[in-house]
PDB file of C-alpha atoms in Angstrom:
ATOM      1  CA  MET A  16     -14.748  19.545  13.520  1.00  0.00           C
ATOM      2  CA  ILE A  17     -15.128  16.385  15.600  1.00  0.00           C
ATOM      3  CA  VAL A  18     -13.512  14.235  12.911  1.00  0.00           C
ATOM      4  CA  ALA A  19     -10.123  15.814  13.485  1.00  0.00           C
ATOM      5  CA  GLU A  20     -10.152  15.054  17.200  1.00  0.00           C
ATOM      6  CA  ILE A  21     -11.100  11.405  16.928  1.00  0.00           C
ATOM      7  CA  SER A  22      -9.095  10.634  13.814  1.00  0.00           C
ATOM      8  CA  TRP A  23      -7.512   7.700  15.642  1.00  0.00           C
ATOM      9  CA  LEU A  24     -10.961   6.089  15.949  1.00  0.00           C
ATOM     10  CA  TYR A  25     -11.640   6.509  12.230  1.00  0.00           C
ATOM     11  CA  GLY A  26      -8.167   5.111  11.675  1.00  0.00           C
ATOM     12  CA  LEU A  27      -8.929   2.074  13.798  1.00  0.00           C
ATOM     13  CA  ILE A  28     -12.314   1.437  12.138  1.00  0.00           C
ATOM     14  CA  GLY A  29     -10.868   1.927   8.655  1.00  0.00           C
ATOM     15  CA  GLY A  30      -7.950  -0.288   9.611  1.00  0.00           C
ATOM     16  CA  LEU A  31     -10.287  -3.079  10.719  1.00  0.00           C
ATOM     17  CA  MET A  32     -12.064  -2.770   7.347  1.00  0.00           C
ATOM     18  CA  ILE A  33      -8.706  -3.043   5.542  1.00  0.00           C
ATOM     19  CA  GLY A  34      -7.853  -6.145   7.580  1.00  0.00           C
ATOM     20  CA  CYS A  35     -11.229  -7.696   6.769  1.00  0.00           C
ATOM     21  CA  ALA A  36     -10.600  -6.957   3.083  1.00  0.00           C
ATOM     22  CA  GLY A  37      -7.328  -8.861   3.335  1.00  0.00           C
ATOM     23  CA  ALA A  38      -9.091 -11.723   5.109  1.00  0.00           C
ATOM     24  CA  VAL A  39     -11.770 -11.928   2.398  1.00  0.00           C
ATOM     25  CA  LEU A  40      -9.126 -12.074  -0.340  1.00  0.00           C
ATOM     26  CA  LEU A  41      -6.979 -14.627   1.508  1.00  0.00           C
ATOM     27  CA  LEU A  42      -9.732 -16.969   2.661  1.00  0.00           C
ATOM     28  CA  GLY A  43     -11.774 -16.442  -0.495  1.00  0.00           C
ATOM     29  CA  THR A  44      -9.155 -16.703  -3.208  1.00  0.00           C
ATOM     30  CA  GLY A  45      -5.927 -17.737  -1.491  1.00  0.00           C
ATOM     31  CA  ARG A  46      -4.242 -14.493  -2.550  1.00  0.00           C
ATOM     32  CA  VAL A  47      -2.203 -12.091  -0.413  1.00  0.00           C
ATOM     33  CA  MET A  48      -3.692  -8.594  -0.503  1.00  0.00           C
ATOM     34  CA  GLY A  49      -0.744  -6.558  -1.714  1.00  0.00           C
ATOM     35  CA  ALA A  50      -1.742  -3.467  -3.669  1.00  0.00           C
ATOM     36  CA  SER A  51       1.606  -3.081  -5.449  1.00  0.00           C
ATOM     37  CA  GLY A  52       1.662  -6.745  -6.485  1.00  0.00           C
ATOM     38  CA  ILE A  53      -1.906  -6.659  -7.799  1.00  0.00           C
ATOM     39  CA  ILE A  54      -1.348  -3.416  -9.743  1.00  0.00           C
ATOM     40  CA  GLY A  55       2.186  -4.297 -10.845  1.00  0.00           C
ATOM     41  CA  GLY A  56       1.154  -7.749 -12.010  1.00  0.00           C
ATOM     42  CA  LEU A  57      -1.344  -6.164 -14.386  1.00  0.00           C
ATOM     43  CA  VAL A  58       1.054  -3.446 -15.564  1.00  0.00           C
ATOM     44  CA  ASP A  59       4.151  -5.474 -16.387  1.00  0.00           C
ATOM     45  CA  GLY A  60       2.339  -8.616 -17.517  1.00  0.00           C
ATOM     46  CA  THR A  61       3.940 -10.872 -14.897  1.00  0.00           C
ATOM     47  CA  GLY A  62       0.734 -11.353 -12.935  1.00  0.00           C
ATOM     48  CA  ARG A  63      -1.371 -14.443 -13.446  1.00  0.00           C
ATOM     49  CA  ASP A  64      -4.971 -14.375 -12.323  1.00  0.00           C
ATOM     50  CA  ARG A  65      -5.643 -11.156 -14.230  1.00  0.00           C
ATOM     51  CA  GLY A  66      -9.433 -11.331 -13.843  1.00  0.00           C
ATOM     52  CA  THR A  67      -9.126 -11.497 -10.060  1.00  0.00           C
ATOM     53  CA  ASN A  68      -6.669  -8.573 -10.049  1.00  0.00           C
ATOM     54  CA  ALA A  69      -8.912  -6.448 -12.272  1.00  0.00           C
ATOM     55  CA  ALA A  70     -11.988  -7.150 -10.118  1.00  0.00           C
ATOM     56  CA  PHE A  71     -10.065  -6.152  -6.977  1.00  0.00           C
ATOM     57  CA  LEU A  72      -8.911  -2.886  -8.576  1.00  0.00           C
ATOM     58  CA  LEU A  73     -12.453  -2.103  -9.744  1.00  0.00           C
ATOM     59  CA  GLY A  74     -13.643  -2.322  -6.139  1.00  0.00           C
ATOM     60  CA  LEU A  75     -10.636  -0.370  -4.867  1.00  0.00           C
ATOM     61  CA  VAL A  76     -11.254   2.565  -7.226  1.00  0.00           C
ATOM     62  CA  GLY A  77     -15.051   2.343  -7.337  1.00  0.00           C
ATOM     63  CA  MET A  78     -15.971   2.171  -3.663  1.00  0.00           C
ATOM     64  CA  PRO A  79     -14.200   5.366  -2.528  1.00  0.00           C
ATOM     65  CA  ALA A  80     -15.648   7.112  -5.619  1.00  0.00           C
ATOM     66  CA  MET A  81     -19.148   6.121  -4.465  1.00  0.00           C
ATOM     67  CA  ILE A  82     -18.522   7.195  -0.864  1.00  0.00           C
ATOM     68  CA  HIS A  83     -17.212  10.504  -2.176  1.00  0.00           C
ATOM     69  CA  LEU A  84     -20.308  11.009  -4.349  1.00  0.00           C
ATOM     70  CA  LEU A  85     -22.571  10.178  -1.395  1.00  0.00           C
ATOM     71  CA  GLY A  86     -21.079  13.123   0.474  1.00  0.00           C
ATOM     72  CA  TRP A  87     -18.252  11.835   2.654  1.00  0.00           C
ATOM     73  CA  GLN A  88     -15.499  13.728   0.935  1.00  0.00           C
ATOM     74  CA  VAL A  89     -11.776  13.591   1.582  1.00  0.00           C
ATOM     75  CA  ASP A  90      -9.319  16.158   0.276  1.00  0.00           C
ATOM     76  CA  THR A  91      -6.100  14.364  -0.702  1.00  0.00           C
ATOM     77  CA  GLN A  92      -4.105  17.591  -0.069  1.00  0.00           C
ATOM     78  CA  ALA A  93      -1.439  16.275  -2.421  1.00  0.00           C
ATOM     79  CA  THR A  94       1.368  18.568  -3.460  1.00  0.00           C
ATOM     80  CA  THR A  95       0.911  20.417  -6.747  1.00  0.00           C
ATOM     81  CA  GLN A  96       4.644  20.437  -7.474  1.00  0.00           C
ATOM     82  CA  LEU A  97       4.926  18.268 -10.563  1.00  0.00           C
ATOM     83  CA  TRP A  98       8.553  17.273  -9.958  1.00  0.00           C
ATOM     84  CA  LEU A  99       7.668  15.907  -6.508  1.00  0.00           C
ATOM     85  CA  LEU A 100       4.720  13.932  -7.894  1.00  0.00           C
ATOM     86  CA  ILE A 101       6.788  12.413 -10.708  1.00  0.00           C
ATOM     87  CA  LEU A 102       9.823  11.665  -8.540  1.00  0.00           C
ATOM     88  CA  GLY A 103       7.658  10.249  -5.750  1.00  0.00           C
ATOM     89  CA  GLY A 104       5.544   8.162  -8.102  1.00  0.00           C
ATOM     90  CA  VAL A 105       8.526   6.624  -9.898  1.00  0.00           C
ATOM     91  CA  ALA A 106      10.235   5.876  -6.561  1.00  0.00           C
ATOM     92  CA  VAL A 107       7.102   4.212  -5.173  1.00  0.00           C
ATOM     93  CA  GLY A 108       6.588   2.203  -8.372  1.00  0.00           C
ATOM     94  CA  LEU A 109      10.177   0.982  -8.624  1.00  0.00           C
ATOM     95  CA  GLY A 110      10.660   0.509  -4.886  1.00  0.00           C
ATOM     96  CA  THR A 111       7.545  -1.534  -4.208  1.00  0.00           C
ATOM     97  CA  ARG A 112       8.217  -3.839  -7.169  1.00  0.00           C
ATOM     98  CA  PHE A 113      11.882  -4.368  -6.261  1.00  0.00           C
ATOM     99  CA  ALA A 114      10.901  -5.028  -2.643  1.00  0.00           C
ATOM    100  CA  ASN A 115       7.974  -7.155  -3.787  1.00  0.00           C
ATOM    101  CA  GLY A 116       5.485  -5.366  -1.571  1.00  0.00           C
ATOM    102  CA  CYS A 117       4.234  -2.145  -0.044  1.00  0.00           C
ATOM    103  CA  THR A 118       2.235  -1.013   2.993  1.00  0.00           C
ATOM    104  CA  SER A 119      -0.530  -3.569   2.447  1.00  0.00           C
ATOM    105  CA  GLY A 120       1.549  -6.579   1.387  1.00  0.00           C
ATOM    106  CA  HIS A 121       4.608  -6.256   3.630  1.00  0.00           C
ATOM    107  CA  GLY A 122       2.966  -4.075   6.281  1.00  0.00           C
ATOM    108  CA  VAL A 123      -0.484  -5.500   6.936  1.00  0.00           C
ATOM    109  CA  CYS A 124      -0.250  -9.015   5.455  1.00  0.00           C
ATOM    110  CA  GLY A 125       3.439  -9.652   6.159  1.00  0.00           C
ATOM    111  CA  ILE A 126       3.554  -8.507   9.781  1.00  0.00           C
ATOM    112  CA  SER A 127       0.309 -10.351  10.628  1.00  0.00           C
ATOM    113  CA  ARG A 128       1.893 -13.641   9.506  1.00  0.00           C
ATOM    114  CA  LEU A 129       5.093 -12.796  11.400  1.00  0.00           C
ATOM    115  CA  SER A 130       7.178 -12.656   8.222  1.00  0.00           C
ATOM    116  CA  GLN A 131      10.692 -11.375   8.873  1.00  0.00           C
ATOM    117  CA  ARG A 132      10.740  -9.877   5.380  1.00  0.00           C
ATOM    118  CA  GLY A 133       7.520  -8.024   6.203  1.00  0.00           C
ATOM    119  CA  PHE A 134       8.975  -6.588   9.411  1.00  0.00           C
ATOM    120  CA  ALA A 135      12.273  -5.647   7.737  1.00  0.00           C
ATOM    121  CA  ALA A 136      10.564  -3.952   4.774  1.00  0.00           C
ATOM    122  CA  THR A 137       8.108  -2.055   6.982  1.00  0.00           C
ATOM    123  CA  LEU A 138      10.787  -0.727   9.329  1.00  0.00           C
ATOM    124  CA  THR A 139      12.892   0.268   6.312  1.00  0.00           C
ATOM    125  CA  TYR A 140      10.236   2.177   4.376  1.00  0.00           C
ATOM    126  CA  ILE A 141       8.922   3.934   7.480  1.00  0.00           C
ATOM    127  CA  GLY A 142      12.499   4.916   8.374  1.00  0.00           C
ATOM    128  CA  ALA A 143      13.185   6.197   4.859  1.00  0.00           C
ATOM    129  CA  GLY A 144       9.842   8.028   4.873  1.00  0.00           C
ATOM    130  CA  VAL A 145      10.576   9.738   8.191  1.00  0.00           C
ATOM    131  CA  LEU A 146      14.010  10.857   6.985  1.00  0.00           C
ATOM    132  CA  THR A 147      12.538  12.147   3.714  1.00  0.00           C
ATOM    133  CA  VAL A 148       9.722  14.140   5.344  1.00  0.00           C
ATOM    134  CA  THR A 149      12.124  15.597   7.908  1.00  0.00           C
ATOM    135  CA  ALA A 150      14.722  16.494   5.272  1.00  0.00           C
ATOM    136  CA  LEU A 151      12.091  18.108   3.038  1.00  0.00           C
ATOM    137  CA  ARG A 152      10.719  20.204   5.846  1.00  0.00           C
ATOM    138  CA  LEU A 153      14.053  21.304   7.228  1.00  0.00           C
ATOM    139  CA  GLY A 154      15.754  21.710   3.843  1.00  0.00           C
ATOM    140  CA  LEU A 155      13.094  23.076   1.560  1.00  0.00           C
ATOM    141  CA  GLY A 156      10.309  24.110   3.888  1.00  0.00           C
ATOM    142  CA  LEU A 157       7.845  21.747   2.158  1.00  0.00           C
TER     143      LEU A 157
ATOM    144  CA  MET B 246     -16.866 -16.511  -7.692  1.00  0.00           C
ATOM    145  CA  ARG B 247     -13.182 -15.544  -7.363  1.00  0.00           C
ATOM    146  CA  ARG B 248     -13.900 -12.276  -9.131  1.00  0.00           C
ATOM    147  CA  VAL B 249     -16.903 -11.484  -6.927  1.00  0.00           C
ATOM    148  CA  LEU B 250     -14.829 -12.083  -3.787  1.00  0.00           C
ATOM    149  CA  ALA B 251     -11.942 -10.002  -5.184  1.00  0.00           C
ATOM    150  CA  LEU B 252     -14.364  -7.165  -6.029  1.00  0.00           C
ATOM    151  CA  LEU B 253     -15.769  -7.327  -2.500  1.00  0.00           C
ATOM    152  CA  SER B 254     -12.268  -7.300  -1.006  1.00  0.00           C
ATOM    153  CA  GLY B 255     -11.172  -4.373  -3.176  1.00  0.00           C
ATOM    154  CA  ALA B 256     -14.303  -2.408  -2.261  1.00  0.00           C
ATOM    155  CA  LEU B 257     -13.751  -3.046   1.455  1.00  0.00           C
ATOM    156  CA  PHE B 258     -10.062  -2.098   1.118  1.00  0.00           C
ATOM    157  CA  GLY B 259     -10.968   1.130  -0.690  1.00  0.00           C
ATOM    158  CA  ALA B 260     -13.665   2.012   1.847  1.00  0.00           C
ATOM    159  CA  GLY B 261     -11.234   1.337   4.715  1.00  0.00           C
ATOM    160  CA  LEU B 262      -8.564   3.554   3.182  1.00  0.00           C
ATOM    161  CA  HIS B 263     -11.118   6.329   2.647  1.00  0.00           C
ATOM    162  CA  VAL B 264     -12.685   6.089   6.124  1.00  0.00           C
ATOM    163  CA  SER B 265      -9.324   5.891   7.911  1.00  0.00           C
ATOM    164  CA  GLY B 266      -8.090   9.079   6.257  1.00  0.00           C
ATOM    165  CA  MET B 267      -5.247   7.347   4.439  1.00  0.00           C
ATOM    166  CA  THR B 268      -6.140   8.985   1.127  1.00  0.00           C
ATOM    167  CA  ASP B 269      -5.305  12.320   2.794  1.00  0.00           C
ATOM    168  CA  THR B 270      -1.595  12.807   2.092  1.00  0.00           C
ATOM    169  CA  ALA B 271      -1.276  15.344   4.928  1.00  0.00           C
ATOM    170  CA  ARG B 272      -2.305  12.649   7.419  1.00  0.00           C
ATOM    171  CA  VAL B 273       0.153  10.100   6.030  1.00  0.00           C
ATOM    172  CA  ARG B 274       3.018  12.597   5.871  1.00  0.00           C
ATOM    173  CA  GLY B 275       2.010  13.697   9.369  1.00  0.00           C
ATOM    174  CA  PHE B 276       2.701  10.172  10.600  1.00  0.00           C
ATOM    175  CA  LEU B 277       6.165  10.304   9.034  1.00  0.00           C
ATOM    176  CA  ASP B 278       6.857  13.707  10.583  1.00  0.00           C
ATOM    177  CA  PHE B 279       8.385  12.470  13.850  1.00  0.00           C
ATOM    178  CA  ALA B 280      10.214  15.727  14.437  1.00  0.00           C
ATOM    179  CA  GLY B 281       7.123  17.863  13.805  1.00  0.00           C
ATOM    180  CA  ALA B 282       3.426  17.682  14.651  1.00  0.00           C
ATOM    181  CA  TRP B 283       3.257  13.885  14.716  1.00  0.00           C
ATOM    182  CA  ASP B 284      -0.062  12.332  13.633  1.00  0.00           C
ATOM    183  CA  PRO B 285      -0.466   8.793  15.051  1.00  0.00           C
ATOM    184  CA  THR B 286      -3.511   7.853  12.914  1.00  0.00           C
ATOM    185  CA  LEU B 287      -1.561   5.567  10.564  1.00  0.00           C
ATOM    186  CA  ALA B 288      -0.420   3.452  13.506  1.00  0.00           C
ATOM    187  CA  PHE B 289      -4.071   2.838  14.446  1.00  0.00           C
ATOM    188  CA  VAL B 290      -4.859   1.915  10.835  1.00  0.00           C
ATOM    189  CA  MET B 291      -1.976  -0.581  10.731  1.00  0.00           C
ATOM    190  CA  GLY B 292      -2.873  -2.023  14.122  1.00  0.00           C
ATOM    191  CA  GLY B 293      -6.543  -2.294  13.215  1.00  0.00           C
ATOM    192  CA  ALA B 294      -5.754  -4.012   9.923  1.00  0.00           C
ATOM    193  CA  ILE B 295      -3.392  -6.528  11.474  1.00  0.00           C
ATOM    194  CA  ILE B 296      -6.034  -7.880  13.907  1.00  0.00           C
ATOM    195  CA  PRO B 297      -8.397  -9.523  11.351  1.00  0.00           C
ATOM    196  CA  MET B 298      -5.373 -10.685   9.344  1.00  0.00           C
ATOM    197  CA  LEU B 299      -3.861 -12.470  12.372  1.00  0.00           C
ATOM    198  CA  ILE B 300      -7.071 -14.493  12.601  1.00  0.00           C
ATOM    199  CA  ALA B 301      -7.232 -15.042   8.831  1.00  0.00           C
ATOM    200  CA  TRP B 302      -3.666 -16.438   8.693  1.00  0.00           C
ATOM    201  CA  ARG B 303      -4.566 -18.845  11.507  1.00  0.00           C
ATOM    202  CA  VAL B 304      -7.627 -20.059   9.618  1.00  0.00           C
ATOM    203  CA  ALA B 305      -5.508 -20.403   6.470  1.00  0.00           C
ATOM    204  CA  ARG B 306      -3.189 -22.936   8.104  1.00  0.00           C
ATOM    205  CA  THR B 307      -5.366 -25.818   6.962  1.00  0.00           C
ATOM    206  CA  GLY B 308      -7.844 -26.453   4.167  1.00  0.00           C
ATOM    207  CA  THR B 309      -8.277 -24.530   0.950  1.00  0.00           C
ATOM    208  CA  PRO B 310      -9.688 -21.119  -0.013  1.00  0.00           C
ATOM    209  CA  LEU B 311     -13.402 -20.798  -0.743  1.00  0.00           C
ATOM    210  CA  ALA B 312     -12.685 -20.230  -4.436  1.00  0.00           C
ATOM    211  CA  GLY B 313      -9.094 -21.213  -5.051  1.00  0.00           C
ATOM    212  CA  ASP B 314      -6.660 -24.104  -5.113  1.00  0.00           C
ATOM    213  CA  ALA B 315      -4.385 -23.411  -2.162  1.00  0.00           C
ATOM    214  CA  PHE B 316      -3.316 -20.902   0.434  1.00  0.00           C
ATOM    215  CA  PRO B 317       0.008 -19.086  -0.057  1.00  0.00           C
ATOM    216  CA  ALA B 318       3.245 -20.943   0.661  1.00  0.00           C
ATOM    217  CA  PRO B 319       4.858 -20.236   4.051  1.00  0.00           C
ATOM    218  CA  PRO B 320       6.544 -16.811   4.181  1.00  0.00           C
ATOM    219  CA  ARG B 321      10.157 -16.401   3.114  1.00  0.00           C
ATOM    220  CA  HIS B 322      12.486 -15.047   5.764  1.00  0.00           C
ATOM    221  CA  ASP B 323      15.525 -14.086   3.699  1.00  0.00           C
ATOM    222  CA  ILE B 324      16.367 -10.399   3.957  1.00  0.00           C
ATOM    223  CA  THR B 325      17.671  -9.624   0.471  1.00  0.00           C
ATOM    224  CA  ARG B 326      19.219  -6.547  -1.105  1.00  0.00           C
ATOM    225  CA  PRO B 327      16.256  -5.883  -3.436  1.00  0.00           C
ATOM    226  CA  LEU B 328      13.939  -6.045  -0.397  1.00  0.00           C
ATOM    227  CA  ILE B 329      15.879  -3.408   1.532  1.00  0.00           C
ATOM    228  CA  ALA B 330      16.931  -1.198  -1.397  1.00  0.00           C
ATOM    229  CA  GLY B 331      13.403  -1.302  -2.802  1.00  0.00           C
ATOM    230  CA  SER B 332      11.897  -0.423   0.584  1.00  0.00           C
ATOM    231  CA  VAL B 333      14.281   2.536   0.953  1.00  0.00           C
ATOM    232  CA  LEU B 334      13.238   3.815  -2.479  1.00  0.00           C
ATOM    233  CA  PHE B 335       9.559   3.245  -1.665  1.00  0.00           C
ATOM    234  CA  GLY B 336       9.915   5.086   1.665  1.00  0.00           C
ATOM    235  CA  ILE B 337      11.500   8.084  -0.061  1.00  0.00           C
ATOM    236  CA  GLY B 338       8.662   8.313  -2.598  1.00  0.00           C
ATOM    237  CA  TRP B 339       6.093   7.797   0.156  1.00  0.00           C
ATOM    238  CA  GLY B 340       7.617  10.631   2.182  1.00  0.00           C
ATOM    239  CA  LEU B 341       7.832  12.968  -0.828  1.00  0.00           C
ATOM    240  CA  VAL B 342       4.141  12.782  -1.702  1.00  0.00           C
ATOM    241  CA  GLY B 343       2.313  10.822   1.019  1.00  0.00           C
ATOM    242  CA  LEU B 344       0.775   8.249  -1.310  1.00  0.00           C
ATOM    243  CA  CYS B 345       1.430   4.513  -1.552  1.00  0.00           C
ATOM    244  CA  PRO B 346      -0.085   2.161  -4.168  1.00  0.00           C
ATOM    245  CA  GLY B 347      -3.406   1.415  -2.375  1.00  0.00           C
ATOM    246  CA  PRO B 348      -4.402   5.003  -1.566  1.00  0.00           C
ATOM    247  CA  ALA B 349      -3.124   6.207  -4.966  1.00  0.00           C
ATOM    248  CA  LEU B 350      -5.850   4.077  -6.555  1.00  0.00           C
ATOM    249  CA  ALA B 351      -8.483   4.597  -3.847  1.00  0.00           C
ATOM    250  CA  SER B 352      -8.281   8.390  -4.353  1.00  0.00           C
ATOM    251  CA  LEU B 353      -8.145   8.180  -8.157  1.00  0.00           C
ATOM    252  CA  SER B 354     -11.693   9.530  -8.630  1.00  0.00           C
ATOM    253  CA  TYR B 355     -11.189  12.640  -6.479  1.00  0.00           C
ATOM    254  CA  GLY B 356      -7.437  13.223  -6.404  1.00  0.00           C
ATOM    255  CA  GLY B 357      -7.453  15.552  -9.427  1.00  0.00           C
ATOM    256  CA  TRP B 358      -4.441  15.987 -11.701  1.00  0.00           C
ATOM    257  CA  PRO B 359      -1.838  15.548  -8.940  1.00  0.00           C
ATOM    258  CA  GLY B 360      -3.258  12.091  -8.195  1.00  0.00           C
ATOM    259  CA  LEU B 361      -3.226  11.211 -11.890  1.00  0.00           C
ATOM    260  CA  ALA B 362       0.354  12.449 -12.322  1.00  0.00           C
ATOM    261  CA  PHE B 363       1.531  10.413  -9.333  1.00  0.00           C
ATOM    262  CA  LEU B 364      -0.293   7.294 -10.540  1.00  0.00           C
ATOM    263  CA  ALA B 365       1.126   7.614 -14.066  1.00  0.00           C
ATOM    264  CA  ALA B 366       4.652   7.946 -12.663  1.00  0.00           C
ATOM    265  CA  MET B 367       4.087   5.012 -10.309  1.00  0.00           C
ATOM    266  CA  LEU B 368       2.830   2.779 -13.122  1.00  0.00           C
ATOM    267  CA  ALA B 369       5.846   3.786 -15.220  1.00  0.00           C
ATOM    268  CA  GLY B 370       8.126   2.799 -12.352  1.00  0.00           C
ATOM    269  CA  MET B 371       6.374  -0.558 -11.981  1.00  0.00           C
ATOM    270  CA  TRP B 372       6.511  -1.175 -15.725  1.00  0.00           C
ATOM    271  CA  THR B 373      10.252  -0.431 -15.799  1.00  0.00           C
ATOM    272  CA  THR B 374      11.135  -2.739 -12.910  1.00  0.00           C
ATOM    273  CA  PRO B 375      11.352  -6.171 -14.631  1.00  0.00           C
ATOM    274  CA  PRO B 376      13.745  -5.069 -17.433  1.00  0.00           C
ATOM    275  CA  LEU B 377      15.780  -2.986 -14.961  1.00  0.00           C
ATOM    276  CA  ARG B 378      15.992  -5.950 -12.640  1.00  0.00           C
ATOM    277  CA  ARG B 379      17.193  -8.207 -15.445  1.00  0.00           C
ATOM    278  CA  ALA B 380      19.853  -5.646 -16.424  1.00  0.00           C
ATOM    279  CA  LEU B 381      21.074  -5.375 -12.820  1.00  0.00           C
ATOM    280  CA  ASP B 382      21.145  -9.161 -12.498  1.00  0.00           C
ATOM    281  CA  ARG B 383      23.362  -9.415 -15.574  1.00  0.00           C
ATOM    282  CA  ARG B 384      25.852  -6.924 -14.146  1.00  0.00           C
ATOM    283  CA  ALA B 385      25.927  -8.364 -10.635  1.00  0.00           C
ATOM    284  CA  PRO B 386      24.511 -11.882 -10.655  1.00  0.00           C
ATOM    285  CA  GLY B 387      23.177 -13.382  -7.481  1.00  0.00           C
ATOM    286  CA  THR B 388      22.444 -10.172  -5.614  1.00  0.00           C
TER     287      THR B 388
END
């Protein structure tokens, strides 16, 4: 299928949409678009501005659901090994809250404002991710 | 007004994640697979997303948000232990499954039980962080 060959173009277009989403949130509400901060703030009760957070999450869950229903479907191809899902989920939850940001907050929003913390976090989690994927493949064949 | 703008932003974020293929864990893990069949898509997503944000941060240097009191304070530059240790932990989880917080929610409606299991575990991790952080601070203050 054509999609596979020009995935970089879909990546670029989707990326521009993600950047525009961050711009709307920043210029509209003065908030940094960090997914882990918005979710975490609602979960652990530390987040102010709960109505804004909830509205953002509604759009984040609802829009892909609508696109999926309209026929542009994506298979997440996630592992079905429960221990990997649990371990991975807990690590992502703890890690992003300790680091105060994830791919959107430190990656997109941090790097674009030339934040040294954003650069440091992004290099670190990509490095750890590369080592993990490589170790899994070589060690366990996953 | 704030909520309408946040809904719009969330919808655009979700659509961008879906369109770019970032809710496909194979594509994300493919980017992290330097030693294998490397998939560069995520780099294009990151690059594409940074462009509008560069402009937005410039605009945000003066004035106030459309529906808000103030723009964020200037970024901190201190590289702390929680920042690095947390990012290592996040990277490990990201590599194990191929989902980070944004895509985990964007794919909620079609990710099936694996997506739900990951999200539940992620929320549990987030919920545990503040008390864990306080406990660690008591044992080793100032780190």
